[in-house]
Coordinates of C-alpha atoms in Angstrom, one line a residue:
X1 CA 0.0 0.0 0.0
X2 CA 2.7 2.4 0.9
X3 CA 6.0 3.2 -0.5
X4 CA 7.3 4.7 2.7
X5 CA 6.6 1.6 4.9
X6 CA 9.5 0.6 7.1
X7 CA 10.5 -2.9 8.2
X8 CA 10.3 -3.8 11.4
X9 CA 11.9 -6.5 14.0
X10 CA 10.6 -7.9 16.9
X11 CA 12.4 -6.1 19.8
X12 CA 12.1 -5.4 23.4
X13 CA 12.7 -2.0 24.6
X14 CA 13.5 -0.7 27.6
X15 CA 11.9 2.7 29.6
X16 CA 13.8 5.5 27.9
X17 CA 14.7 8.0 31.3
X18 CA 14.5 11.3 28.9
X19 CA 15.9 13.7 31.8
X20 CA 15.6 17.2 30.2
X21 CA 11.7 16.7 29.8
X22 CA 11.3 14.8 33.0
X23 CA 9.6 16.5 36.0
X24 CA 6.2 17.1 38.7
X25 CA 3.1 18.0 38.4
X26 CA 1.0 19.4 35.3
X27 CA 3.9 21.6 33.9
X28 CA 5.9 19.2 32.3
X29 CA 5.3 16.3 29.5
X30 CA 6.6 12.6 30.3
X31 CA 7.7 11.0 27.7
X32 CA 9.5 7.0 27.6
X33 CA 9.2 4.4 26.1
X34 CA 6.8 1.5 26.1
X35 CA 8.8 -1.1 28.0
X36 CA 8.5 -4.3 27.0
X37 CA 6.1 -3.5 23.8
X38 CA 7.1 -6.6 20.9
X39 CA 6.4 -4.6 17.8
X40 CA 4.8 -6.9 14.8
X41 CA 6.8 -7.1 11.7
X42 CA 6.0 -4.1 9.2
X43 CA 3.7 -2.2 11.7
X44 CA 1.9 1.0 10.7
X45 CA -1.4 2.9 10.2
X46 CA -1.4 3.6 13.7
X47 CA -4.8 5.1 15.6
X48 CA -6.5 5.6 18.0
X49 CA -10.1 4.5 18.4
X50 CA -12.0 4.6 21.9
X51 CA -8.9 5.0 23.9
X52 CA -7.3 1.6 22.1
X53 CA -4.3 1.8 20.2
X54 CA -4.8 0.6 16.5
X55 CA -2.0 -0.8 13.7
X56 CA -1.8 -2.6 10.9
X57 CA 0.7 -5.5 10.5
X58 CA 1.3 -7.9 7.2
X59 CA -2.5 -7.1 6.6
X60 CA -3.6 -8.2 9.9
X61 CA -5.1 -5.6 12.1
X62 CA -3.5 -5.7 15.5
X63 CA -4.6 -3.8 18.9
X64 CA -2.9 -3.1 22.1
X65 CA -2.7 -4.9 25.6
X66 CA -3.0 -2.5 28.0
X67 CA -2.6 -2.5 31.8
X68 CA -4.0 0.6 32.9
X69 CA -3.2 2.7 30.8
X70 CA 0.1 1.4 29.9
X71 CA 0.7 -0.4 26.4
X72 CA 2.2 -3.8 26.9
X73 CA 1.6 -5.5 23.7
X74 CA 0.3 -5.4 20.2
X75 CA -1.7 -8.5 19.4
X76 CA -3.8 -9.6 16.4
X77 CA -7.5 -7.9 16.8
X78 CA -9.9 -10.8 15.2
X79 CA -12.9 -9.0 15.6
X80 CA -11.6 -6.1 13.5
X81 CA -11.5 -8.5 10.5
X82 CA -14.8 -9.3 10.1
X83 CA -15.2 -5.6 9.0
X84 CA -13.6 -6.2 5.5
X85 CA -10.8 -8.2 4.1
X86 CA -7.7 -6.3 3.8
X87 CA -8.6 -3.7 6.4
X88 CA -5.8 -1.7 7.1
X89 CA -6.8 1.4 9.5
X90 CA -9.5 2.4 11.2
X91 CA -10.5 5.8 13.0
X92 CA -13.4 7.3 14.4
X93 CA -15.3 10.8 12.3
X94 CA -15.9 13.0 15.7
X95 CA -18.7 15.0 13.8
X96 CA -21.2 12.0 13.9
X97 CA -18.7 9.3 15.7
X98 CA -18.7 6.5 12.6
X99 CA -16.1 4.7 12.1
X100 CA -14.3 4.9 8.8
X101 CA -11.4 2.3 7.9
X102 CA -9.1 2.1 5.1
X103 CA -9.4 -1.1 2.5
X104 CA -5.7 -2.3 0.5
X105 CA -6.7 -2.7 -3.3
X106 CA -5.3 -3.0 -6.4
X107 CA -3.7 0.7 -7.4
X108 CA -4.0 2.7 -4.0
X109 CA -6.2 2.2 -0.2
X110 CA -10.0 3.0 -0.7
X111 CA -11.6 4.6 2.1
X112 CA -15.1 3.3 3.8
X113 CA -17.6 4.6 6.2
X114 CA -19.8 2.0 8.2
X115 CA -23.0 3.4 7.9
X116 CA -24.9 0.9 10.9
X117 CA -22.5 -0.7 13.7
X118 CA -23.5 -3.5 16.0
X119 CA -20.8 -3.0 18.3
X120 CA -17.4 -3.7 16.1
X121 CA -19.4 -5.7 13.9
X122 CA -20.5 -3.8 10.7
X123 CA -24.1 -4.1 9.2
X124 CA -23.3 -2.2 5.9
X125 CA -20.3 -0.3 4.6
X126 CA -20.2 2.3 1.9
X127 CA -17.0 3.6 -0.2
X128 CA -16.2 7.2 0.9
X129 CA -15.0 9.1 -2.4
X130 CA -14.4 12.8 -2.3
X131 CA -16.1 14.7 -5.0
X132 CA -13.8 14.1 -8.4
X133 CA -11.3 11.9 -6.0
X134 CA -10.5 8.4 -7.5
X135 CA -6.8 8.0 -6.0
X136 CA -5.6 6.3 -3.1
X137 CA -6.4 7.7 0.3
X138 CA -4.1 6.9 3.5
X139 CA -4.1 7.7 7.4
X140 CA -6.9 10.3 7.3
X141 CA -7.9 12.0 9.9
X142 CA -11.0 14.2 11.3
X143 CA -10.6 17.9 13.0
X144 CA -12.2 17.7 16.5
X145 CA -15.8 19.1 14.8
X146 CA -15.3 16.2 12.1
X147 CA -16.0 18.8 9.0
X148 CA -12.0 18.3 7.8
X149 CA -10.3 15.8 6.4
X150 CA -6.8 15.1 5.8
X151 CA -5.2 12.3 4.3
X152 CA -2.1 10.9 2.6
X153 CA -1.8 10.2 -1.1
X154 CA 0.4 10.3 -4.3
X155 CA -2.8 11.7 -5.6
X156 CA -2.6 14.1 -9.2
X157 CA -1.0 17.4 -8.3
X158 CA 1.4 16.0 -5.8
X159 CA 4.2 17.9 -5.4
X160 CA 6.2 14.6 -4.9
X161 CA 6.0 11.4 -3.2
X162 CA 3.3 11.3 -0.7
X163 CA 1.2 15.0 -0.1
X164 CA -1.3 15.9 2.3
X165 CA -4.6 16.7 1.0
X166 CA -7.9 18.4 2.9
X167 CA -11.4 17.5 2.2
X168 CA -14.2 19.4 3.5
X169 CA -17.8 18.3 4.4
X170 CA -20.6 20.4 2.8
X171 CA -23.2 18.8 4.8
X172 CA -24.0 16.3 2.0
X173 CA -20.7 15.0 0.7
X174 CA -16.8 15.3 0.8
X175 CA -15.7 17.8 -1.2
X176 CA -12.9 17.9 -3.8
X177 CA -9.8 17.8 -2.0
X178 CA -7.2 20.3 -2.1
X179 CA -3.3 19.9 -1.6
X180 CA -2.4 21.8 1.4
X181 CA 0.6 23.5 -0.7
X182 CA 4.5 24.2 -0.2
X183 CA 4.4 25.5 2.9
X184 CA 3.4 21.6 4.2
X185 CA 4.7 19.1 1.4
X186 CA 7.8 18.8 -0.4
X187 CA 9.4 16.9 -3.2
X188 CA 9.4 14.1 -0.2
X189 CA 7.0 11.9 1.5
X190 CA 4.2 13.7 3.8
X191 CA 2.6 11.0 6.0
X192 CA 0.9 10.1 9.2
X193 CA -1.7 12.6 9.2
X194 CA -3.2 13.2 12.7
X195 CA -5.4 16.4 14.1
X196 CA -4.2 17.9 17.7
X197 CA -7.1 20.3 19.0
X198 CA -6.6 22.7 16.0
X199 CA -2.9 21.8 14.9
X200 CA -2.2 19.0 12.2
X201 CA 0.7 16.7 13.3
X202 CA 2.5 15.1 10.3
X203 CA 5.9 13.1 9.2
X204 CA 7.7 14.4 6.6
X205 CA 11.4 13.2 5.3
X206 CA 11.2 16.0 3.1
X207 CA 11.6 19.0 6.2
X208 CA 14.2 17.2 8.2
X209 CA 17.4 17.9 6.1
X210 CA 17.7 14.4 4.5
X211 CA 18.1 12.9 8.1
X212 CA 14.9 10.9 7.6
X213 CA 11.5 11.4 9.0
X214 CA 10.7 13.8 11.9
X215 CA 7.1 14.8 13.0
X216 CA 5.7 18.3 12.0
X217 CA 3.0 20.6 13.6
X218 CA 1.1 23.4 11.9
X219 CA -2.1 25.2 13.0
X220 CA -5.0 25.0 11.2
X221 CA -7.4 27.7 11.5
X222 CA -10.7 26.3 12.4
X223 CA -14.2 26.6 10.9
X224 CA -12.8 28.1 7.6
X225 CA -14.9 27.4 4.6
X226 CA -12.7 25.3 2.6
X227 CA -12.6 28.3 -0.3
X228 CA -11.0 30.5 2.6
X229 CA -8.2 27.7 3.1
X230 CA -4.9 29.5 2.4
X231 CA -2.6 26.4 2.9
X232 CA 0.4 28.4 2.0
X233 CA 0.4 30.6 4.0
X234 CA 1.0 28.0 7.0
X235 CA 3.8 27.9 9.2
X236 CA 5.5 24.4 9.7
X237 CA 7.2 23.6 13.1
X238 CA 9.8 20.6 13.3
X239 CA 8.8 19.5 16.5
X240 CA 12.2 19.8 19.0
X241 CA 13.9 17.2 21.1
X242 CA 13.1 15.0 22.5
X243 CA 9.5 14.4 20.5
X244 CA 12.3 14.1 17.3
X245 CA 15.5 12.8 17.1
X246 CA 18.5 13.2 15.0
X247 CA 17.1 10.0 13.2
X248 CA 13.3 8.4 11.9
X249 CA 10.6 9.9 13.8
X250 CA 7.1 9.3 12.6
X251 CA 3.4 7.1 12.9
X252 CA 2.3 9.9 16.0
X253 CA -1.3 9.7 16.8
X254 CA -3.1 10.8 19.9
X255 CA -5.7 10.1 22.5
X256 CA -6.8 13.7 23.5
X257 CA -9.6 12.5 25.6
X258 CA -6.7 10.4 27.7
X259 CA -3.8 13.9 27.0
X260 CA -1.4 11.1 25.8
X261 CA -0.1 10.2 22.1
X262 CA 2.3 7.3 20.9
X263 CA 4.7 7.2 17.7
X264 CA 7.5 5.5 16.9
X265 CA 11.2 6.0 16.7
X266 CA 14.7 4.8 15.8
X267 CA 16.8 6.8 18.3
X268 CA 18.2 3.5 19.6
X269 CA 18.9 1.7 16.8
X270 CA 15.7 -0.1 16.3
X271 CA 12.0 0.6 16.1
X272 CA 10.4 1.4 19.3
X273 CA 7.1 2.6 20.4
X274 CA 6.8 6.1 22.2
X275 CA 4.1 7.3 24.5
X276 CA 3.9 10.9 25.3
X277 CA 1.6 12.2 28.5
X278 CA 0.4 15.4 28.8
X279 CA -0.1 18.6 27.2
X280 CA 1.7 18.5 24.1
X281 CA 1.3 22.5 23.1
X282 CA 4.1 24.5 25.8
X283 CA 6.6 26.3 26.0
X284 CA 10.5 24.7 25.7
X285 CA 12.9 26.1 27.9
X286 CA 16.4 25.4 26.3
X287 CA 19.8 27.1 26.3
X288 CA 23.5 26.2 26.9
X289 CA 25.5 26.7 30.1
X290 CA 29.2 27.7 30.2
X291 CA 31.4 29.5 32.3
X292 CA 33.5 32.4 32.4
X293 CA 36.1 31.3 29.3
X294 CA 33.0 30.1 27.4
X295 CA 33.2 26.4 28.3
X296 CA 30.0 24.3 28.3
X297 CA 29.8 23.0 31.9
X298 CA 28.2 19.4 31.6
X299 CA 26.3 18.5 35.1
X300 CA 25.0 21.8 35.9
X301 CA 21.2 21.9 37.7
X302 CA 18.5 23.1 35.8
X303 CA 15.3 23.9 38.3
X304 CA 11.6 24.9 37.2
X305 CA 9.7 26.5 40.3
X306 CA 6.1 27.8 40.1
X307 CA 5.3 29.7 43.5
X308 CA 7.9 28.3 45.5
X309 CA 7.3 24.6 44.7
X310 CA 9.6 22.9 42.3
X311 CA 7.8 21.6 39.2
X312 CA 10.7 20.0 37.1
X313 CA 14.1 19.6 36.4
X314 CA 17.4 18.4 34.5
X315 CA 20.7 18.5 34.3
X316 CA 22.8 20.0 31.1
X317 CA 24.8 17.6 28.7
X318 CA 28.1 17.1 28.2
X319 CA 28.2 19.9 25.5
X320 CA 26.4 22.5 28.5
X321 CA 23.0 22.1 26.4
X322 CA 19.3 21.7 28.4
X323 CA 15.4 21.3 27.6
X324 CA 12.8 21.6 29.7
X325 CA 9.0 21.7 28.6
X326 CA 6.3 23.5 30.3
X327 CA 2.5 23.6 29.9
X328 CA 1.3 26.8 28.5
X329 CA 0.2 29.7 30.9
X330 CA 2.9 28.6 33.2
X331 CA 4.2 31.6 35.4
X332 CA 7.8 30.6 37.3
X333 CA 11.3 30.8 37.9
X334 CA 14.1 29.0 35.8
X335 CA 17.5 28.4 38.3
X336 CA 20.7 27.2 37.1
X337 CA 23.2 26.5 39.7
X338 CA 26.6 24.2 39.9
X339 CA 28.8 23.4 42.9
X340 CA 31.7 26.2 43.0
X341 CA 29.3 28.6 40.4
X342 CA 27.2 31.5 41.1
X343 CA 23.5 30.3 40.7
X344 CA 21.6 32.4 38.2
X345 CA 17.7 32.2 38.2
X346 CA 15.4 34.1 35.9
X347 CA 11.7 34.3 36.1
X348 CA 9.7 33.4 32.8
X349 CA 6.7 33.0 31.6
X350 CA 5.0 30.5 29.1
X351 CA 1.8 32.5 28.1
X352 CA 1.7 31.8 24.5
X353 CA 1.5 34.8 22.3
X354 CA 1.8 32.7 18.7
X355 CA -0.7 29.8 17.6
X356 CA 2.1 29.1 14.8
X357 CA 4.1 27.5 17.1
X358 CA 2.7 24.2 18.7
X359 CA 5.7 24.2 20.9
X360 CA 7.2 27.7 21.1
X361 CA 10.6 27.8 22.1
X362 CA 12.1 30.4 24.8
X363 CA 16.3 30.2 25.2
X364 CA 18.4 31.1 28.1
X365 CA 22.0 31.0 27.5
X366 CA 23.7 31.5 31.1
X367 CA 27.2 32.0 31.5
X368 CA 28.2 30.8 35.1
X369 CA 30.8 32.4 37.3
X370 CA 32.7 30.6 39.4
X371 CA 33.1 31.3 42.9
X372 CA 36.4 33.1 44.1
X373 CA 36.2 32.6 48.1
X374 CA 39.1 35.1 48.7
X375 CA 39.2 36.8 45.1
X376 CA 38.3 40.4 44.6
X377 CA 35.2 40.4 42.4
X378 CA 34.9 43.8 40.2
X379 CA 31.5 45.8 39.0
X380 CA 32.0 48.6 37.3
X381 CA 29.6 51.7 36.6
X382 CA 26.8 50.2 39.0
X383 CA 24.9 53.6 40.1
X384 CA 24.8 54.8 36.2
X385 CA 26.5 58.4 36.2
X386 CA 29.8 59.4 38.0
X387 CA 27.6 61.8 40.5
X388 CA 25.2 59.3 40.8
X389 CA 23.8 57.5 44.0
X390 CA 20.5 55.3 43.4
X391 CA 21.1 52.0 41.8
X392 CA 19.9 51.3 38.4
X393 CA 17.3 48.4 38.1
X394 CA 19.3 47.0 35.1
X395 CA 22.5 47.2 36.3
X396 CA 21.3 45.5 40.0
X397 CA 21.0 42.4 38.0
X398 CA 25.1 42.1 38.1
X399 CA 24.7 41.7 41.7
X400 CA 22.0 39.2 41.1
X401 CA 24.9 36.1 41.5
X402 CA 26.2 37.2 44.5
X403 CA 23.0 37.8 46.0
X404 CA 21.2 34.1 45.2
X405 CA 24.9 32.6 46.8
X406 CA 24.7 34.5 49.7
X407 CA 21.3 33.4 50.1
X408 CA 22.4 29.4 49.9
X409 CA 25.6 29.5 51.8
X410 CA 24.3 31.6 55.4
X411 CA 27.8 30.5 56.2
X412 CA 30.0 33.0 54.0
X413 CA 30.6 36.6 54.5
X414 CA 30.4 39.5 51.8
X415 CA 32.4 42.9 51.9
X416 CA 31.2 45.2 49.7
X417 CA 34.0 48.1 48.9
X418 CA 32.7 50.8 46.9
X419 CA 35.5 53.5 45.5
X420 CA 35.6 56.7 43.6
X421 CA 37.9 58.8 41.5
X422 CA 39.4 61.1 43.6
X423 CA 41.1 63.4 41.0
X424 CA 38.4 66.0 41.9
X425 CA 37.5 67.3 45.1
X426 CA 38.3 64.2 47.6
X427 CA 35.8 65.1 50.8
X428 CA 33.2 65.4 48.0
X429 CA 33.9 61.9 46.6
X430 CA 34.0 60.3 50.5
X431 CA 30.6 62.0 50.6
X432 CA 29.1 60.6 47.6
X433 CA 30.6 57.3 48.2
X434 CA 28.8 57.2 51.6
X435 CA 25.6 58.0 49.7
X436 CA 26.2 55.2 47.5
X437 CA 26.9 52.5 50.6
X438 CA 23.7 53.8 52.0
X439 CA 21.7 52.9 48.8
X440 CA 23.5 49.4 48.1
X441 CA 23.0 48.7 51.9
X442 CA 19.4 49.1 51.4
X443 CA 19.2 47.1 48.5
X444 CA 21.4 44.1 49.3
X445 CA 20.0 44.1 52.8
X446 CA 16.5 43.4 51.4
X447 CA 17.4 40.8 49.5
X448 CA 18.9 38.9 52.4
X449 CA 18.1 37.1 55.3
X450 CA 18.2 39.4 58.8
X451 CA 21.5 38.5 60.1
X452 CA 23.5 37.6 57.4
X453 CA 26.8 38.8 57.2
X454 CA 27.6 41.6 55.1
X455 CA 29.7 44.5 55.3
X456 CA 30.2 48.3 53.7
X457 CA 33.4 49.8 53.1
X458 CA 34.3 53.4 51.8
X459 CA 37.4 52.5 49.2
X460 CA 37.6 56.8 48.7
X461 CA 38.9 57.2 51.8
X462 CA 42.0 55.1 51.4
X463 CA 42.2 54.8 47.8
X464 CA 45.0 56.2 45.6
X465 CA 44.3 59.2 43.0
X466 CA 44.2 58.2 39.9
X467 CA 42.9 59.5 36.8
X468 CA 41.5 56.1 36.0
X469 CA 37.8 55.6 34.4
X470 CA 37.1 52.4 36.1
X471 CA 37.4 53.8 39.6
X472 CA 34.6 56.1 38.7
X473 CA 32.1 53.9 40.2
X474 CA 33.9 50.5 41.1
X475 CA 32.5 48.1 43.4
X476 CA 34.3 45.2 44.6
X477 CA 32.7 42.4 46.8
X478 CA 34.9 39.6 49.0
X479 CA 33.7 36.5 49.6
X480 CA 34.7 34.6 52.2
X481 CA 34.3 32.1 54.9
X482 CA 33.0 33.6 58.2
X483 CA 34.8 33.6 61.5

C-alpha cells in the first residue's frame, strides 16, 4: 500500500529515562518508552479509536494490551477482520462518531464509512469518495468538529511522493480535495496525518534535512470554509527534542480525551514505540550553560519553580545544552546552579503569544561564574552616572549572582568596597561614596536574610588618586568564609 513503509523486528525495549523533559506536576510532559512493547513485523497505520491503540501489520489488524493505561503489547485484533478483508486502519469521524477504515486494493487504499454498527461488527459499509477523488487515500484524519479531512496520497497534483490533501464536508458530501501547498509538502513523503485540538501533526522526510522522517506541527485555523483555506500561507514547526530525534521519527497519533499520544522511533537503533503524557502545546525552555572562558559545563542543575514549589528539572549535557518543557500559561522561575558557580535564576513565563508554534521555544543562554572565596570580584559603573547614588534596576541584575549565593551558603561573608575617583574634590567623593553605601546597603539588605553577614566599606577614603575611568564607580565584593 505504501511506499514509505518501514521494516520492522521484533524487539524489546526498555523505559527510555529522557531527563531534560522529565519533572512534577502538570507543567511538564513525560515521555519514555513502552517497555516491554514486541512490535509486529512491518507495523503501521497507527490510531487511536475509543482509547485503544490501533495498527496494521502484514494485513492483519492488531490492537494493544494495555494494563491501565500502559501499552504492553500489540496482538492480532480478530474482531476487526470481520469488518472487511484487507482492512488496514480504522478511525473514528468525531462530527457523527462513525467509524471509517481504510481497504488495501489494487492501485492505491480506498476509504469506507460504516454506515450501521453493531458493536465492532458492521451491518453495511459504503465507499467514501471525495467529489472528483478516484486515488488512493491513506491515514486520514477528522478535525475535532469532524468537518475536515486530511489524508495521505500520491494523488494528481502532488508535489512529490506522498502530499497531504484536505477534504471538507458540505453537509451532504466530501468535497474535492485540495493539496495543502508548499508551505506543508515537499518533493518528499508527507505521511501520518493526525489532528491535535486545531494543529495538524504530520511526518515528513522532506523537512528534516535528509536525516529521515521527523514529525511536523502546523495550525490550522478552524471553521474556515474550505474556499477560505490558504494552505500556503502555513507555518510548519519541526517538532524539538526529545519528541524528534537526529534520526526516523514518525506514525504519531493521539488520544486527546486520555492527554497522551504514541509514535514510533529509531533513536536507539531499532523501532520502538513512544508514548507521550500530557499537554503537548508548551513552552520549551532550552539554552546552553558555560562558564567564564565560554566552556560548556556538563552536570549543571536546571530547576523549574512555580510559587515556591519545584515543578521539574534536569541536568545540562556534556556539550552545557538543556530542555525543559512546560505547559502553556505557566508563570515561574528557571535556576541554574553548579557546585563552586554563582547560581543564576530568571523568572519566565509560558503564556503563549503565537498559535504558529505548537511548541514555542524560549532560550536562556547562562554563562556561570565561578566562585572566588578570597578573590576580589569587580563591577563597574553600578549607580549609572559618576555623581550618581541610586542603583539602576538593570544594572542591579550584576549583583543578582552574588546575591542568590549568599542566600544558599548563610555561612559565608560578603564585603562590599565601593570607590571613587578622587582626582576632583576628595571630601566630596567620600561624601558621595557614603551615599552610595547607603543605597546598596538598602538594596542588598532586602534581599537577604536578617542577620546575614555583610559589610560596607568606603574605598575613597584610602584609595589612591588616579585618573582612571574604572574607579569612577567600582564596586568590589569579598567572599569569604565567616569567622
Amino acid at each position: 500500500m505504501r511506499a514509505y513503509m518501514r521494516k520492522f523486528v521484533l524487539l524489546t525495549v526498555a523505559l527510555l529515562a529522557l531527563g531534560p523533559v522529565r519533572g512534577q506536576g502538570e507543567a511538564f510532559l513525560t515521555i519514555e518508552c513502552q517497555e516491554n512493547v514486541k512490535l509486529p513485523w512491518g507495523l503501521y497505520n497507527l490510531s487511536v479509536v475509543d482509547g485503544r491503540l490501533y495498527g496494521c501489520s502484514a494485513g492483519m489488524m492488531m490492537t494493544d494490551v494495555q494494563s491501565g493505561d500502559y501499552v504492553w503489547a500489540m496482538e492480532p485484533d480478530t474482531l476487526l477482520k470481520r469488518m472487511h478483508e484487507g482492512l488496514q486502519y480504522v478511525v473514528r469521524n468525531p462530527r457523527d462518531g462513525r467509524l471509517y477504515f481504510c481497504v488495501a486494493a489494487e492501485g492505491g487504499s480506498q476509504l469506507f464509512v460504516r454506515v450501521k454498527d453493531k458493536g465492532w461488527l458492521a451491518r453495511k459499509n459504503r465507499r467514501v469518495t471525495p467529489r472528483g477523488w478516484t486515488d488512493d487515500i491513506n491515514h486520514p484524519t477528522f478535525s475535532a468538529d469532524g468537518n475536515y479531512m486530511v489524508f495521505s496520497s500520491r494523488g494528481k497534483g502532488s508535489l512529490g511522493g506522498y502530499d497531504l490533501w484536505c477534504s471538507h464536508w458540505n453537509g451532504r458530501i466530501w468535497e474535492t480535495p485540495v493539496n495543502m501547498g508548499v508551505r506543508v509538502n515537499t518533493a518528499g513523503n508527507e505521511i501520518h496525518p493526525t489532528f491535535y485540538y486545531d494543529y495538524l501533526l504530520f511526518a515528513s522526510d522532506g523537512l528534516n534535512d535528509g536525516r529521515g522522517y521527523s514529525i511536523c506541527a502546523t495550525h490550522v485555523r478552524p471553521n474556515a470554509s474550505s474556499d477560505m483555506i490558504i494552505f500556503d500561507n502555513y507555518i510548519v514547526q519541526r517538532l524539538p527534542e526529545p519528541i524528534n530525534s537526529s534520526v526516523d521519527d514518525w506514525e504519531m497519533v493521539v488520544d486527546t480525551a486520555a492527554r497522551c499520544g504514541y509514535w514510533i522511533s529509531t533513536r536507539n537503533g531499532h523501532e520502538e514505540l513512544f508514548r507521550f503524557k500530557g499537554r503537548l502545546d508548551g513552552m520549551m525552555l532550552q539554552g546552553t550553560v558555560t562558564d567564564h572562558n565560554g566552556t560548556p559545563l556538563g552536570g549543571a542543575n536546571v530547576v523549574v519553580t512555580h510559587e515556591g514549589r519545584k515543578i521539574g528539572s534536569a541536568q545540562t549535557r556534556a556539550d552545557g545544552t538543556y530542555g525543559l518543557f512546560v505547559q502553556p500559561n505557566v508563570e515561574g522561575r528557571l535556576s541554574i546552579e553548579k557546585p563552586d558557580y554563582f547560581k543564576k535564576s530568571y523568572v519566565f513565563s509560558s503564556a503563549r503569544v503565537d498559535d504558529n508554534a505548537l511548541i514555542a521555544e524560549m532560550r536562556y543562554d547562562v554563562r556561570l561564574e565561578a566562585l572566588p572565596l578570597g578573590t576580589p570580584l569587580t563591577y563597574d559603573s553600578i549607580f549609572g552616572t559618576n555623581a550618581g547614588t541610586d542603583l539602576e534596576p538593570r544594572r542591579m541584575e550584576a549583583l543578582t549572582s552574588v546575591i542568590s549565593f549568599l542566600r544558599d551558603n548563610p555561612e559565608v561573608e560578603a564585603h562590599f568596597t565601593l570607590e571613587c575617583d578622587q582626582t576632583t574634590d576628595q571630601t566630596f567623593n567620600i561624601l558621595l561614596t557614603e551615599q552610595r553605601i547607603s543605597s546598596l546597603r538598602t538594596y542588598v539588605s532586602s534581599q537577604l536574610p536578617t542577620g546575614t553577614p555583610i559589610f560596607f566599606h568606603n574605598g575613597t577614603e584610602t584609595g589612591e588618586n588616579t585618573p582612571s575611568a574604572s574607579r569612577q564607580n567600582r564596586l568590589t565584593v569579598l567572599l569569604r568564609h565567616a569567622e
